[in-house]
Structure formats: C-alpha cells, structure tokens
Tab-separated table of C-alpha atoms and ligand atoms in Angstrom:
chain	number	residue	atom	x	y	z
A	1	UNK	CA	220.014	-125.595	-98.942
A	2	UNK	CA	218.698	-123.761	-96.282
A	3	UNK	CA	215.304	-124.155	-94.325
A	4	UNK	CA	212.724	-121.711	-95.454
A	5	UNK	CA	210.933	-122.108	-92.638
A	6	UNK	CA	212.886	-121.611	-89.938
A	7	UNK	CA	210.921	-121.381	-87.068
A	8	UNK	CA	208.552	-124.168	-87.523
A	9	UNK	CA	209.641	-127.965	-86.716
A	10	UNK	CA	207.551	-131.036	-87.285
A	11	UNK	CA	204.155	-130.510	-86.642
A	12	UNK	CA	203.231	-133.160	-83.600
A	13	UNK	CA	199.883	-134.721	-82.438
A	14	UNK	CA	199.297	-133.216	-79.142
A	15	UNK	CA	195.835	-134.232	-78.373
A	16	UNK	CA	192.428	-132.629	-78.353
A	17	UNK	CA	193.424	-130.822	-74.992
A	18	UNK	CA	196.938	-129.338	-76.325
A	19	UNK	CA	196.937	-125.642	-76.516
A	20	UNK	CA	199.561	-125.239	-79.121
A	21	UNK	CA	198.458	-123.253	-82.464
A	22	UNK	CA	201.214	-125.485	-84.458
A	23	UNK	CA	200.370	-128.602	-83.636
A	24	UNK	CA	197.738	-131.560	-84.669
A	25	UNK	CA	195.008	-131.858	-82.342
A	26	UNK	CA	192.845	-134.804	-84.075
A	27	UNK	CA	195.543	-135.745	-86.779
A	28	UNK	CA	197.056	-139.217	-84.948
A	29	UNK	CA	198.111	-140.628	-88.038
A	30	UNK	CA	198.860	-144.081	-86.779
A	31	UNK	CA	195.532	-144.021	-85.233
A	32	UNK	CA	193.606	-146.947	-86.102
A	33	UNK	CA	189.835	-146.325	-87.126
A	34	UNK	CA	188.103	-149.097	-88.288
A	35	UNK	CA	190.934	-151.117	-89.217
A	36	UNK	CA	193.480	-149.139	-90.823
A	37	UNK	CA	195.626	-145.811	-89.778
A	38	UNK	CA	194.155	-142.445	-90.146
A	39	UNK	CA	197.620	-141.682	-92.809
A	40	UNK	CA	195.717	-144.452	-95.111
A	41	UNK	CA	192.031	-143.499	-94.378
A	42	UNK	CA	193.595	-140.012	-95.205
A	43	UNK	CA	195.753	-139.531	-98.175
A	44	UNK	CA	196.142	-135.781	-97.835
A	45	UNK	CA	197.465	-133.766	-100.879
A	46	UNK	CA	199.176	-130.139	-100.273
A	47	UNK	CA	197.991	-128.069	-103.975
A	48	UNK	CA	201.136	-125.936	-105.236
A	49	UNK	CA	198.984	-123.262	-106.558
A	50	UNK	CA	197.387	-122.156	-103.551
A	51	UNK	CA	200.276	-122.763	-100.893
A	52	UNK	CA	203.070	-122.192	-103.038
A	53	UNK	CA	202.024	-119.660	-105.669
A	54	UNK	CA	198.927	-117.620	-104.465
A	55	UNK	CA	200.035	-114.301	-102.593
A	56	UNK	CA	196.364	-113.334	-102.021
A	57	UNK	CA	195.877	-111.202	-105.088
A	58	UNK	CA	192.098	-110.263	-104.965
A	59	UNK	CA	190.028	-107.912	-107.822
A	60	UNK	CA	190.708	-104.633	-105.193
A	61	UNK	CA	194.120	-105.487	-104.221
A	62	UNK	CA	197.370	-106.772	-104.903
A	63	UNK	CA	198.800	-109.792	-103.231
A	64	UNK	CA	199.968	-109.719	-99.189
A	65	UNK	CA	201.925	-112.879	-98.552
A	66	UNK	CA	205.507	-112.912	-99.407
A	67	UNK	CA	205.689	-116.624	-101.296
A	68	UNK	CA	208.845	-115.482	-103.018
A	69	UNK	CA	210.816	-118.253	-100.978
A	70	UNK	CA	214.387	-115.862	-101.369
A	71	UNK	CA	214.010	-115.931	-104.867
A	72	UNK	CA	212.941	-113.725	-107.685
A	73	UNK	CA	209.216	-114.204	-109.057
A	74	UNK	CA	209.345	-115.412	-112.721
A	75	UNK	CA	212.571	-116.994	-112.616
A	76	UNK	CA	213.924	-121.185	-113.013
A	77	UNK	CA	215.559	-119.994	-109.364
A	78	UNK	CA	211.969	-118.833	-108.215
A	79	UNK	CA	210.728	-122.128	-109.153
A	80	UNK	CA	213.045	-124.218	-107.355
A	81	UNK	CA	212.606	-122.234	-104.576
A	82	UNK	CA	209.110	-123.389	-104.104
A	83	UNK	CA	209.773	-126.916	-104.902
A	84	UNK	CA	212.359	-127.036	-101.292
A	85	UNK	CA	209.454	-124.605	-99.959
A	86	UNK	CA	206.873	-127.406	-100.908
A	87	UNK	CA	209.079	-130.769	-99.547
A	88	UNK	CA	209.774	-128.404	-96.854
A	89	UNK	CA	206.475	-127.649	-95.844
A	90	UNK	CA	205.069	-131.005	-97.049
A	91	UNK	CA	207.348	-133.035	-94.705
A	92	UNK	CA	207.053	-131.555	-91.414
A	93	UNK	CA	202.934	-131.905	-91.752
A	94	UNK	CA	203.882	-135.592	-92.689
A	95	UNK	CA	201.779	-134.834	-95.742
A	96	UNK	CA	202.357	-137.275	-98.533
A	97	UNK	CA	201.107	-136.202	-101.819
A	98	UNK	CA	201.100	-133.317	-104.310
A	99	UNK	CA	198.797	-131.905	-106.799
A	100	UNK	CA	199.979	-129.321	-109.624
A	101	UNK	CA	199.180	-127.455	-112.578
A	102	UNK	CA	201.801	-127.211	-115.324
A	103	UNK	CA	202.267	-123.347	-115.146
A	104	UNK	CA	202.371	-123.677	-111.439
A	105	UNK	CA	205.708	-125.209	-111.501
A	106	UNK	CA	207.855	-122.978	-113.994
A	107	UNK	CA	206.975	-119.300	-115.648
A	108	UNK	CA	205.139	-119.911	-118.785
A	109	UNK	CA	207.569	-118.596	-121.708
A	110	UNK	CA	206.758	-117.321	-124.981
A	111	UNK	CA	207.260	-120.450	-126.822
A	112	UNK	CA	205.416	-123.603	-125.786
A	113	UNK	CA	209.008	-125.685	-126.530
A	114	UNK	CA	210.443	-123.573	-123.857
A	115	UNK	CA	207.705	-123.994	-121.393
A	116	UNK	CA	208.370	-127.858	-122.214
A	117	UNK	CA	212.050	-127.434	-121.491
A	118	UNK	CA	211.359	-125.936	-118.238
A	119	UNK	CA	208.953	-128.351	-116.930
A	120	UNK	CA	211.211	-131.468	-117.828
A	121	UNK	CA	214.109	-129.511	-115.920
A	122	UNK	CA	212.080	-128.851	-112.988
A	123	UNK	CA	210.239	-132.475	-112.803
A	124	UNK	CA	213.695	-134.249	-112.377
A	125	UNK	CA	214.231	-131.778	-109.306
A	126	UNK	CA	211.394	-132.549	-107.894
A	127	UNK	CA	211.405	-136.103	-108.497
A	128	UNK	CA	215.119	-135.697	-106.867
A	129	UNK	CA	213.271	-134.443	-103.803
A	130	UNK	CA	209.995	-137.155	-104.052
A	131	UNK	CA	213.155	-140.466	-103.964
A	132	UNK	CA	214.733	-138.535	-100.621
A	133	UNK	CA	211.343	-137.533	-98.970
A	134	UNK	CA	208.934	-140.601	-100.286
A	135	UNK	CA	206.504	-138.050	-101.003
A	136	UNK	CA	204.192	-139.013	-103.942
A	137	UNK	CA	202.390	-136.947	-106.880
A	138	UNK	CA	198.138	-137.518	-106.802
A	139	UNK	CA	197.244	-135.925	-109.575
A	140	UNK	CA	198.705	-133.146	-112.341
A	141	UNK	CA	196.458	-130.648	-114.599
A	142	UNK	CA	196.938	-128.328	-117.384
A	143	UNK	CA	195.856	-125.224	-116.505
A	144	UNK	CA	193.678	-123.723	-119.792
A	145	UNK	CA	192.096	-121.326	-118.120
A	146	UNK	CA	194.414	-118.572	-117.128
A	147	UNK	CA	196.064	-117.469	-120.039
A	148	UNK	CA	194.119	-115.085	-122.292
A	149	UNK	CA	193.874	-117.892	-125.008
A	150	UNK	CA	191.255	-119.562	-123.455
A	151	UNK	CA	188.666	-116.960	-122.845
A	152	UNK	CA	186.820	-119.166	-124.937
A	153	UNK	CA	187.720	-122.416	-123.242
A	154	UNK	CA	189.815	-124.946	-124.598
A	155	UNK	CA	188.155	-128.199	-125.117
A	156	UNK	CA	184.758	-125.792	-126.188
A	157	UNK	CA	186.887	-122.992	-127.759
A	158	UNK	CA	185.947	-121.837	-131.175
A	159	UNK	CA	189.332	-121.080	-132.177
A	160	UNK	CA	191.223	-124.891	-133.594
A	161	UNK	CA	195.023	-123.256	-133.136
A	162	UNK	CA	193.749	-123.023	-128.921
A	163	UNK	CA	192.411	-126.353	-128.984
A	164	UNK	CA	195.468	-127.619	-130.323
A	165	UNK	CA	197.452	-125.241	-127.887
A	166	UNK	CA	195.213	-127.002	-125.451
A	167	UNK	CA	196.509	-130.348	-126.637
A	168	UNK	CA	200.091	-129.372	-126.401
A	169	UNK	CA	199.436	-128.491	-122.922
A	170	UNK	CA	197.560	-131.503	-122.089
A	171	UNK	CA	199.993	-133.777	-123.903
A	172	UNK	CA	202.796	-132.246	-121.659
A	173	UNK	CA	200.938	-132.404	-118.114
A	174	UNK	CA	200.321	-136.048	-119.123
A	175	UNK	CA	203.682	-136.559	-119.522
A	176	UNK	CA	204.791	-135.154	-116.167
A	177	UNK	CA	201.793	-136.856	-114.666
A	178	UNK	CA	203.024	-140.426	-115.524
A	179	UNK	CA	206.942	-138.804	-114.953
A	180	UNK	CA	206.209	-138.001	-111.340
A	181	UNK	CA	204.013	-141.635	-111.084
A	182	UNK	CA	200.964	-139.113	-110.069
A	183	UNK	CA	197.752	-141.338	-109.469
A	184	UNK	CA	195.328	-139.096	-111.390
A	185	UNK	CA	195.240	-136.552	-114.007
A	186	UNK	CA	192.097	-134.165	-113.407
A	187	UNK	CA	190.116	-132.075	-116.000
A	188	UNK	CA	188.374	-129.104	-114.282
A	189	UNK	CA	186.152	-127.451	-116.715
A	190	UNK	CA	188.288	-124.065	-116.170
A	191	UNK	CA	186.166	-122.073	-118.848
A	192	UNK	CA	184.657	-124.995	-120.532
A	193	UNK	CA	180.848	-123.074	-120.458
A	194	UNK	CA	179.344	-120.011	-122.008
A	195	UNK	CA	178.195	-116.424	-121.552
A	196	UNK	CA	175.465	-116.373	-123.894
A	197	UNK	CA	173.395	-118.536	-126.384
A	198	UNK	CA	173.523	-115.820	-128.430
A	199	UNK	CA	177.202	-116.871	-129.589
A	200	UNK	CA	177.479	-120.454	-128.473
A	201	UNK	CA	176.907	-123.366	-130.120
A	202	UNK	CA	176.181	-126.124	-126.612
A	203	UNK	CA	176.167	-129.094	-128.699
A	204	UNK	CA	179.345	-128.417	-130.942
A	205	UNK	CA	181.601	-127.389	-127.738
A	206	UNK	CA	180.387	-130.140	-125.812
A	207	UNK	CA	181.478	-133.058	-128.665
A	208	UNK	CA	184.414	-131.310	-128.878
A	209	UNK	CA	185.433	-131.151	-125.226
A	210	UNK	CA	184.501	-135.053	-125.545
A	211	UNK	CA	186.903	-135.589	-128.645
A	212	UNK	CA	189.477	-134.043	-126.722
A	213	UNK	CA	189.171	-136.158	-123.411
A	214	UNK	CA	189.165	-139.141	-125.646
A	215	UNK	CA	192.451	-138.422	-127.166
A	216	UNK	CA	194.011	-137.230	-123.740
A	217	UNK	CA	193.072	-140.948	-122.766
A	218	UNK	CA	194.729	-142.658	-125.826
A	219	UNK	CA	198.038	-140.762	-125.143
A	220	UNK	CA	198.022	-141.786	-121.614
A	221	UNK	CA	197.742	-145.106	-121.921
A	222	UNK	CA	199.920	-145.322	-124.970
A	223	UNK	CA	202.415	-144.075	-122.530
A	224	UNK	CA	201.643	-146.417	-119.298
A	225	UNK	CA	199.567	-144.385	-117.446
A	226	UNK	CA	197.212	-146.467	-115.708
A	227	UNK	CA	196.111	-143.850	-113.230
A	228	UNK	CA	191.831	-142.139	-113.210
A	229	UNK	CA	190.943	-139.353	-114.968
A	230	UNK	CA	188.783	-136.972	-113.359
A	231	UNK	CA	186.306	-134.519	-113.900
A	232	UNK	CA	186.350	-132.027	-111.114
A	233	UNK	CA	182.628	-130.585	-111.501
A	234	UNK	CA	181.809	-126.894	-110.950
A	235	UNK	CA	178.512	-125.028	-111.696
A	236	UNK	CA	179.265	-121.344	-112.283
A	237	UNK	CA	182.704	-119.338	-111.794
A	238	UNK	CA	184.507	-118.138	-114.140
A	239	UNK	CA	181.866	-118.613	-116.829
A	240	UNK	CA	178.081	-118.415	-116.215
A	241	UNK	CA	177.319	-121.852	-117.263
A	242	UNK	CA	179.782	-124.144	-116.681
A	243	UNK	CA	179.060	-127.454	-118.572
A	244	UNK	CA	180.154	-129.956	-115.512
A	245	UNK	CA	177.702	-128.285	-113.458
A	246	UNK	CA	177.670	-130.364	-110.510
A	247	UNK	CA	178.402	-134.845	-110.478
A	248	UNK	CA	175.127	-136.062	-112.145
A	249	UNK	CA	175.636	-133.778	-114.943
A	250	UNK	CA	179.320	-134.628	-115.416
A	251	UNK	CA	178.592	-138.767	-115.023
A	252	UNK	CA	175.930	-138.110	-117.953
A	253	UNK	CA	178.231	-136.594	-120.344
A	254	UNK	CA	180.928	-139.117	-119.367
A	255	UNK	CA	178.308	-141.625	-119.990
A	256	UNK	CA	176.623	-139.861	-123.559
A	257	UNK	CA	180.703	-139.268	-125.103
A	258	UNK	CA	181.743	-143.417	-123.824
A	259	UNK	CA	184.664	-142.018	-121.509
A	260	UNK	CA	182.862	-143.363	-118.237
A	261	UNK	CA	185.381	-146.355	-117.913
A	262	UNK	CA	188.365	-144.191	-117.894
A	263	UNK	CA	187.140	-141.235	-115.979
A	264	UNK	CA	186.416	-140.850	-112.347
A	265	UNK	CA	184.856	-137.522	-110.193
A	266	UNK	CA	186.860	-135.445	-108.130
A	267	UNK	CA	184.446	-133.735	-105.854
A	268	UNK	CA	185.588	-130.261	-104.326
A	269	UNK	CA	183.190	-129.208	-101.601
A	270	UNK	CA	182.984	-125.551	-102.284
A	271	UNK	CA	181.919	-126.316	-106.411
A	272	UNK	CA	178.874	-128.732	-104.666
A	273	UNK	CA	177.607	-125.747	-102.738
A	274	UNK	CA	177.590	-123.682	-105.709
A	275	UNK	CA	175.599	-125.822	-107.539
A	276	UNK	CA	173.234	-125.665	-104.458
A	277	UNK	CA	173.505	-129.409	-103.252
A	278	UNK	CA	175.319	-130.376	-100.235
A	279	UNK	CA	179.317	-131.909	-100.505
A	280	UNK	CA	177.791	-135.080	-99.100
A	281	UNK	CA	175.342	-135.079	-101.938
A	282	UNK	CA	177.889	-134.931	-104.516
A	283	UNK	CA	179.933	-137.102	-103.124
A	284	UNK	CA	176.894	-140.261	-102.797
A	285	UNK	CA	175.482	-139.105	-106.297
A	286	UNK	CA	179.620	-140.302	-107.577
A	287	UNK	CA	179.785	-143.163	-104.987
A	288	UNK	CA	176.518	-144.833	-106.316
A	289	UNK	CA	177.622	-144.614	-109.845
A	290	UNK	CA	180.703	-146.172	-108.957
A	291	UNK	CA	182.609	-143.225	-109.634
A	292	UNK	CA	184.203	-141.103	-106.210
A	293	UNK	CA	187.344	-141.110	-107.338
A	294	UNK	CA	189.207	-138.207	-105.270
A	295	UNK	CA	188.337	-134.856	-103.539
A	296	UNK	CA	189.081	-131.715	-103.488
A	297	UNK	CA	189.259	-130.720	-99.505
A	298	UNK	CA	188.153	-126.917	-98.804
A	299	UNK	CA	184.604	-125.102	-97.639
A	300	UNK	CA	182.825	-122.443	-98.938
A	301	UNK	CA	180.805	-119.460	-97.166
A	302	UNK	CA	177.172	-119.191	-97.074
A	303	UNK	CA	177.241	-115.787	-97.439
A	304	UNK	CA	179.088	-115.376	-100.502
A	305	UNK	CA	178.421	-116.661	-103.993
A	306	UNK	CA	181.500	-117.961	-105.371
A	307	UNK	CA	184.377	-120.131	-104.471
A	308	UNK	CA	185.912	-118.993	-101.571
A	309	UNK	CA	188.541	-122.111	-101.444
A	310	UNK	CA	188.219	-121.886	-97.502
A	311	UNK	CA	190.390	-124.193	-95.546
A	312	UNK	CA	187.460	-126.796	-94.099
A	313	UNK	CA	186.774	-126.673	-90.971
A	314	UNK	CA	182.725	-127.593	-90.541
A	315	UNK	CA	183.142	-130.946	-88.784
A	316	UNK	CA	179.516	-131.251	-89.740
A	317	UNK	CA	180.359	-131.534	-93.341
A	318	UNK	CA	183.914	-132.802	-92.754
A	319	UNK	CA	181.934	-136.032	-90.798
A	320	UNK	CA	179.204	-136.577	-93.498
A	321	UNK	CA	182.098	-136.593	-95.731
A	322	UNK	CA	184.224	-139.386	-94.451
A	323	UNK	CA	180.322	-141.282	-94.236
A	324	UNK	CA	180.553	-141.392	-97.542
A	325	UNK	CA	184.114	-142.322	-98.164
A	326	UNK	CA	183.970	-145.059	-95.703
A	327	UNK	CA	180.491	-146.267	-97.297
A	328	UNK	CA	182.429	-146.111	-100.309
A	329	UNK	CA	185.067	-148.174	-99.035
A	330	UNK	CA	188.027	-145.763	-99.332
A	331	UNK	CA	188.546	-143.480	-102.616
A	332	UNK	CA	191.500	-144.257	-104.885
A	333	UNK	CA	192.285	-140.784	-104.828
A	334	UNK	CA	193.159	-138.369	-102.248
A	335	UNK	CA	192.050	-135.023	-100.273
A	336	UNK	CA	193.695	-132.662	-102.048
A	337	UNK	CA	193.349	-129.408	-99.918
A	338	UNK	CA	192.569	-127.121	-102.604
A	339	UNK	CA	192.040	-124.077	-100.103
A	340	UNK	CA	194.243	-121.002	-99.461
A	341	UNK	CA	194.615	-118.685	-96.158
A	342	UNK	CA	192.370	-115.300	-95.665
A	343	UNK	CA	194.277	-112.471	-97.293
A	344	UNK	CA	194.868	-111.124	-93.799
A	345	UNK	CA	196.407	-114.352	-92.990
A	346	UNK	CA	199.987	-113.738	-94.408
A	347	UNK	CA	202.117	-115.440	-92.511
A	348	UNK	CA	204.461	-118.386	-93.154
A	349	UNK	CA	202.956	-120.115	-89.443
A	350	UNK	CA	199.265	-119.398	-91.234
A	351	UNK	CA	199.981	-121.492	-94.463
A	352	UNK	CA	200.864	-124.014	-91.289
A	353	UNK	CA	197.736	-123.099	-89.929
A	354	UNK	CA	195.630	-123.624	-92.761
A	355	UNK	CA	196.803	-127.342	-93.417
A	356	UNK	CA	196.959	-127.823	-89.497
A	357	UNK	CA	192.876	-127.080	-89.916
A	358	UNK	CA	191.813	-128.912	-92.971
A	359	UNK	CA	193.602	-131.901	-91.539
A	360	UNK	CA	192.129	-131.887	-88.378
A	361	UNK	CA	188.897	-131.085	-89.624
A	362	UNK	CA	188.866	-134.229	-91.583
A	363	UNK	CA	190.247	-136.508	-88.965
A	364	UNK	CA	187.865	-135.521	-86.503
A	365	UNK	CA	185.258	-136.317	-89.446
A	366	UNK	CA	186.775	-139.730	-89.869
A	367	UNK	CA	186.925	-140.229	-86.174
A	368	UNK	CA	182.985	-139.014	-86.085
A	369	UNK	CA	182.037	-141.002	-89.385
A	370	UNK	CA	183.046	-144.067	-87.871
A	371	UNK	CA	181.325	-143.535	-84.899
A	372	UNK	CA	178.175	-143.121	-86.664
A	373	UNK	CA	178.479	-146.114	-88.835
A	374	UNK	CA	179.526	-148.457	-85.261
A	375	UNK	CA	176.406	-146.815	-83.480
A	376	UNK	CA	174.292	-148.153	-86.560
A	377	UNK	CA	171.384	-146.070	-85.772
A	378	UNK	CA	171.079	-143.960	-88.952
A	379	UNK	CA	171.756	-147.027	-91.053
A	380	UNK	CA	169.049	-149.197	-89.368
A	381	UNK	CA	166.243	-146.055	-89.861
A	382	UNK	CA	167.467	-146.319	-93.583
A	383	UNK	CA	167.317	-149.988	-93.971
A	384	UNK	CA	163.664	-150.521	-92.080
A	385	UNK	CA	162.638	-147.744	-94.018
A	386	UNK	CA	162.531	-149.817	-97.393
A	387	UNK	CA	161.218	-152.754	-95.525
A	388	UNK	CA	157.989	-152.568	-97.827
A	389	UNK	CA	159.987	-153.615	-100.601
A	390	UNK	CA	161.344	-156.759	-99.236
A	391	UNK	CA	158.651	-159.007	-99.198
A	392	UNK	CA	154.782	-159.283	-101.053
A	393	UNK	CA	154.213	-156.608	-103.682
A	394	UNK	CA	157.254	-155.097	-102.678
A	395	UNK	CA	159.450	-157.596	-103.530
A	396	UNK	CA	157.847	-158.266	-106.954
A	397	UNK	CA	158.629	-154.566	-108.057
A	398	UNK	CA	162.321	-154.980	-106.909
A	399	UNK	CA	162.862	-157.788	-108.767
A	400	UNK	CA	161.211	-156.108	-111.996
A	401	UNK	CA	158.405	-158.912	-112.324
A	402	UNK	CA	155.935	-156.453	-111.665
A	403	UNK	CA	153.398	-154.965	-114.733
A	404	UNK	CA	151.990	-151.675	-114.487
A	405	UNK	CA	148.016	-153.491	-114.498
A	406	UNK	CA	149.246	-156.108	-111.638
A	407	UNK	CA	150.231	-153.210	-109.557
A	408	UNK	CA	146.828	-151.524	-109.783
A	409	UNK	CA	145.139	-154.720	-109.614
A	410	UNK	CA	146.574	-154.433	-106.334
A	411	UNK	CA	145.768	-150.733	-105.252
A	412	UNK	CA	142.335	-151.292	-106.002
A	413	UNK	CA	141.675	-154.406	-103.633
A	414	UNK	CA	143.701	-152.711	-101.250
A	415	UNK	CA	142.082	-149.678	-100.898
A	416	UNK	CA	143.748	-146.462	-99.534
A	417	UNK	CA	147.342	-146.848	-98.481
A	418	UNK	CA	148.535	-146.146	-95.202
A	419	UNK	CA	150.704	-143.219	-94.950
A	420	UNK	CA	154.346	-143.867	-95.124
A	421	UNK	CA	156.452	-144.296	-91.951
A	422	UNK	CA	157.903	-141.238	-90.187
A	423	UNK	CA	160.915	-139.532	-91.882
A	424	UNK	CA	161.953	-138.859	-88.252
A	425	UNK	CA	164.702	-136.496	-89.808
A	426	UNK	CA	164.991	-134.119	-86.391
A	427	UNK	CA	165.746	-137.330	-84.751
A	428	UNK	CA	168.309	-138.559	-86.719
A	429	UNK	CA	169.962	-135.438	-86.960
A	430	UNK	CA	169.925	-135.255	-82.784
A	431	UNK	CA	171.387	-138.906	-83.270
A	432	UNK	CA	174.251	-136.899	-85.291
A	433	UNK	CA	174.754	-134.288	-82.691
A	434	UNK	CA	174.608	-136.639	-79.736
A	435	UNK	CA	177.607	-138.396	-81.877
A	436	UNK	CA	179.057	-135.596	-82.502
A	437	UNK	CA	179.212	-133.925	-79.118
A	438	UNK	CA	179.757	-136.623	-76.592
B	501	LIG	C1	189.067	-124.113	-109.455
B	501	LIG	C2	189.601	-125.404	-109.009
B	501	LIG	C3	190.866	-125.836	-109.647
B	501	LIG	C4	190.975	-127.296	-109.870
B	501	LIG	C5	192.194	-127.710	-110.645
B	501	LIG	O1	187.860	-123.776	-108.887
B	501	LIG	O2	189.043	-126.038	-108.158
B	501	LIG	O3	191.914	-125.346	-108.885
B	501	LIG	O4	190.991	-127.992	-108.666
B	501	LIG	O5	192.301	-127.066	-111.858
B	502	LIG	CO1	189.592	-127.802	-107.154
C-alpha cells in the first residue's frame, strides 16, 4: 500500500518558538501537567466524516478538496481508501482514537442487508489496521439524518417503517461500536425537532425518541457493551427546534424517560453557542450533574448563525474548557475534533493543519487550565464568596434545618442586609489574562 500522503512525515513537537507550519507547537504529549501526560489528559479523536469524507460541498457550490484517496467515490475500493487515508493520517499526528458514522464508512446501498454486508467487510479492515497501529474507536453513530427518510426524524418520525429503519440502523452501528471496542455510542438529535406546531405532536415524538433510546440500551448490553451513551445536544440546525436544545434540557429528558444511568453528554462547543450559553457553561451544567461524558472539539463564529464546525483555536475557550475537565477530574470520553478546513483550505497539508490547530489549541488550554487551578486565585474568590453559608444562619439553610418563619424571624431582628460582597468579575478576568499572557 502506498502512502497517501507523501509529503508529510510525523508531525513533531517543536516548541512554542518553532516556525514550522507542520509541526506541534504546544502538543508535548509526554508532557506532564498535573500528574499525568498531556496524550492522557488529551484523548484526541480524528471524525471520518469531516476529514475523510467532506470535500467542502456548501449550498452555492460543489465540493473543492480532492478526498478521493486514488479511488473512485461510491465504491468498497473508495472506502478502503480512506480507511489507509485515516491510519495514515491518524498515526503521524500520534492521534489515537476514531469516531464514525455508519454511512461514513461504506456507500449506503439500496438494501439495508447490503449496507450490513459492507460495513462488516469494512470493520474487519479496519480493525486489521486498529491491532497494527493501536489506534482505538471512541465512539460510533448512526447517521438518521441524511437520507431523505428522515425528514421527519427518526426517533420523532411519524412514519413506524422509518423508525424501524432507524432501528436497523441503530442495531447495526451498535454492533460495529462494540466490534471495533469503541468507548461510546452517541445520539445527536440529527432531525429529532420540528418545523411547526401546526403538524407536530411534542409529547408523542418525544416518548417515542425515549422508547427508542431505551431499546438501543437493552441491545447493547445484551451484547457486552459496557461503554456511555451520549446525547450530543444541539439547539437549532437542521430543524428549528431541536428537542436536545442545549445540556440542561437533554439531562431533563434523560432524567423524565429513566435513561440517566446509561446515558452521558457529549458537549460540542459550536451547538453551546447556538443555544446562546458559553462551551464552558455546557460543559459545568453536565459536570455538576455528574454527566460530562465526552466532547466534541471545534468553534463556532460570532458572526454567523449556524454551525460552522471551525477547527478551535480560541485559547480563551480552549482554557476554560480544560477548567472544567480537570475540575471534573478527566472525562471518560474523548475530544473528538468534529471540525473541518475552510473551503478555500483544500489541501492535503491543511487537513494537517486543521488537527495541528485544534490540538494545540487544547494543549495550550490544558497547559493554561492548570495554571489557573495551581495559582488558586479564582477558586479562593469562589470559595470566600459562599462564606455566609458556612456558619450561623447560613449554615442552618445548607443543612436544610431551616423553616421559611425561622428565616424571617431572622430578617426582621436583623434589619436591612448588607449588600453582598463584590463580584469583582473585571478582576478575575485580568487574573485570567495575566495567566494567560505571561
Ligand atoms: C452535527 C454534529 C454531528 C454529531 C454526530 O452538528 O455535531 O456530526 O457529532 O452525529
Ligand atoms: Co458533533
């Protein structure tokens, strides 16, 4: 087999000072940051559909990167192809995991038993390739959102033969999931949502997107997956209303349909900015629920509306990020860099790029994060901040032996309150900077 690409060796740490465009300037992997190598801190993912399939296909325009890898497009010889593209590409950014989509791997045939026979012949290439590489699968998906079928959705669809299509496809991508010994299988809402009220029945669709997840979970297990299920939350894009509109909204309906013990959230930053919050918010909102279970690594663009599926590279965002991860104590998942070059950005070296970016982004986030939590400033302003509650009155209302009488009891003798301390937000954001920029 011959190398696909040919002019580009193993990417190399170089430093922050190094000058080279294909090289790592904050990725050290065997850097230790508090206590463990960046590799583990940073289990990156490369996603096939964006580096291996997307050509840059936009609403005006037809696609302008070349990812035919020397081999027709729609053909079992197109999809190997991108398999030695992907361990290709995979290994010499020393990037260890995969995500996928079913109809990523193989062209989708007529016949779903066809598809099937496709998939199982291209899973034992790949898993040919994972035994001589040691590079590992985080998470699979069906994708039921691209074929016209699901218009409707496929969990929420009004149509029983999709939801059972749905089923077959889920059934399948389970199957390869647990195959390839991925450690997730994610649900992203695709077109789970509506247009209009005026044809939608909100409570139906979301039981049945429930019943659904709950038999996806029975198969898995019944088949030794022991993996996390994830919801990947999104607000808007392609439907109007998506139903896992942003983390709190997707831990509720975990929580109202039972599943909350199986399922995880896989945060993507660009779907948390849609829904107007912040990525760090997301990402605490999981965490304190117990439930940050993987991410999605990419940015969006302030200007624009939708989901741009930028590669990241706000260290701002990238730092307050890994803050929450480390809080967290690690995530069981990965950063899966679902992000894609500009369309002008063609090249095989810019798919390099791209990854080259993201993970550099995030390792100087880690590096940062860690620096923030050592210098212990922001967490001490947090921690005095509550200091109220940790003795007198305070203390009673924590520990929930407080009544509503007792506590006015206690206004009343008191009199007015004092004002609250100082937020002293520009501070601690000049605390961040000054961490940042040293
Ligand atoms: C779409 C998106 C998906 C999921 C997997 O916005 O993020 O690619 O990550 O289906
Ligand atoms: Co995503």
């Amino acid at each position: 087999m011959s190398e696909i690409f040919e002019n580009i060796g193993k990417i190399q740490y170089e430093g922050a000072d190094g000058k080279h465009a294909l090289a790592f300037h904050y990725y050290d992997k065997e850097r230790v940051i508090m206590g463990k190598p960046m590799r583990e801190h940073l289990p990156f993912a490369m996603a096939w559909w964006h580096n291996l399939c997307a050509t840059g296909v936009d609403m005006f325009g037809r696609g302008s990167a070349d990812k035919s890898f020397g081999a027709r497009e729609g053909t079992m010889e197109h999809a190997r192809a991108k398999v030695d593209a992907g361990f290709e590409f995979m290994e010499k950014l020393g990037i260890e995991y995969f995500c996928f989509h079913d109809v990523d791997l193989v062209p989708e045939a007529d016949d779903i038993r066809e598809t099937n026979r496709r998939l199982d012949e291209i899973s034992d290439y790949m898993l040919e390739k994972m035994k001589e590489t040691g590079i590992k699968c985080l998470w699979g998906t069906a994708n039921m959102f691209g074929n016209p079928r699901f218009m409707n959705g496929a969990g929420s669809t009004n149509s029983a033969d999709v939801y059972c299509f749905a089923a077959a496809q889920i059934k399948k991508a389970l199957d390869l999931t647990v195959k390839l010994g991925g450690r997730g299988y994610v649900f992203w809402g695709g077109r789970e949502g509506y247009e209009t009220l005026l044809n939608t029945d909100v409570k139906f669709e979301q039981e049945n997107i429930a019943r659904l997840m709950r038999m996806a979970v029975a198969y898995a297990r019944s088949i030794g997956f022991t993996g996390d299920f994830y919801i990947e939350p999104k607000p808007k894009e392609p439907m109007k209303h998506q139903y896992d509109f942003d983390a709190a909204t997707a831990i509720g309906f975990l929580r109202q349909y039972g599943l909350e013990k199986d399922f995880k959230l896989n945060i993507e930053a660009n779907h948390a900015t849609l829904a107007g919050h912040t990525f760090q918010h997301d990402l605490r909102i999981s965490a304190i629920n117990g439930m940050l279970g993987s991410i999605d690594a990419n940015q969006g663009d302030c200007l624009l509306g939708w989901d741009t599926d930028e590669f990241p590279f706000n260290v701002y965002e990238s730092t307050m990020c890994m803050y929450e991860v480390l809080k967290n104590g690690g995530i069981t998942g990965g950063f899966n860099f679902d992000a894609k070059t500009r369309r002008p950005s063609y090249t095989k070296e810019d798919m390099f790029a791209g990854y080259i970016l993201g993970m550099d982004t995030f390792a100087l986030g880690l590096i940062k994060a860690a620096e923030l939590i050592e210098d212990g400033r922001i967490d001490d302003f947090v921690r005095e901040r509550y200091l109220s509650y940790q003795s007198g009155i305070g203390a009673k209302i924590v520990s929930g032996g407080a009544s509503l009488a007792e506590l006015a009891a206690y206004a009343e003798k008191m009199g007015a309150p004092k004002l609250p301390g100082s937020g002293r937000q520009e501070y601690l954001e000049g605390v961040v900077n000054q961490i940042l920029f040293r």
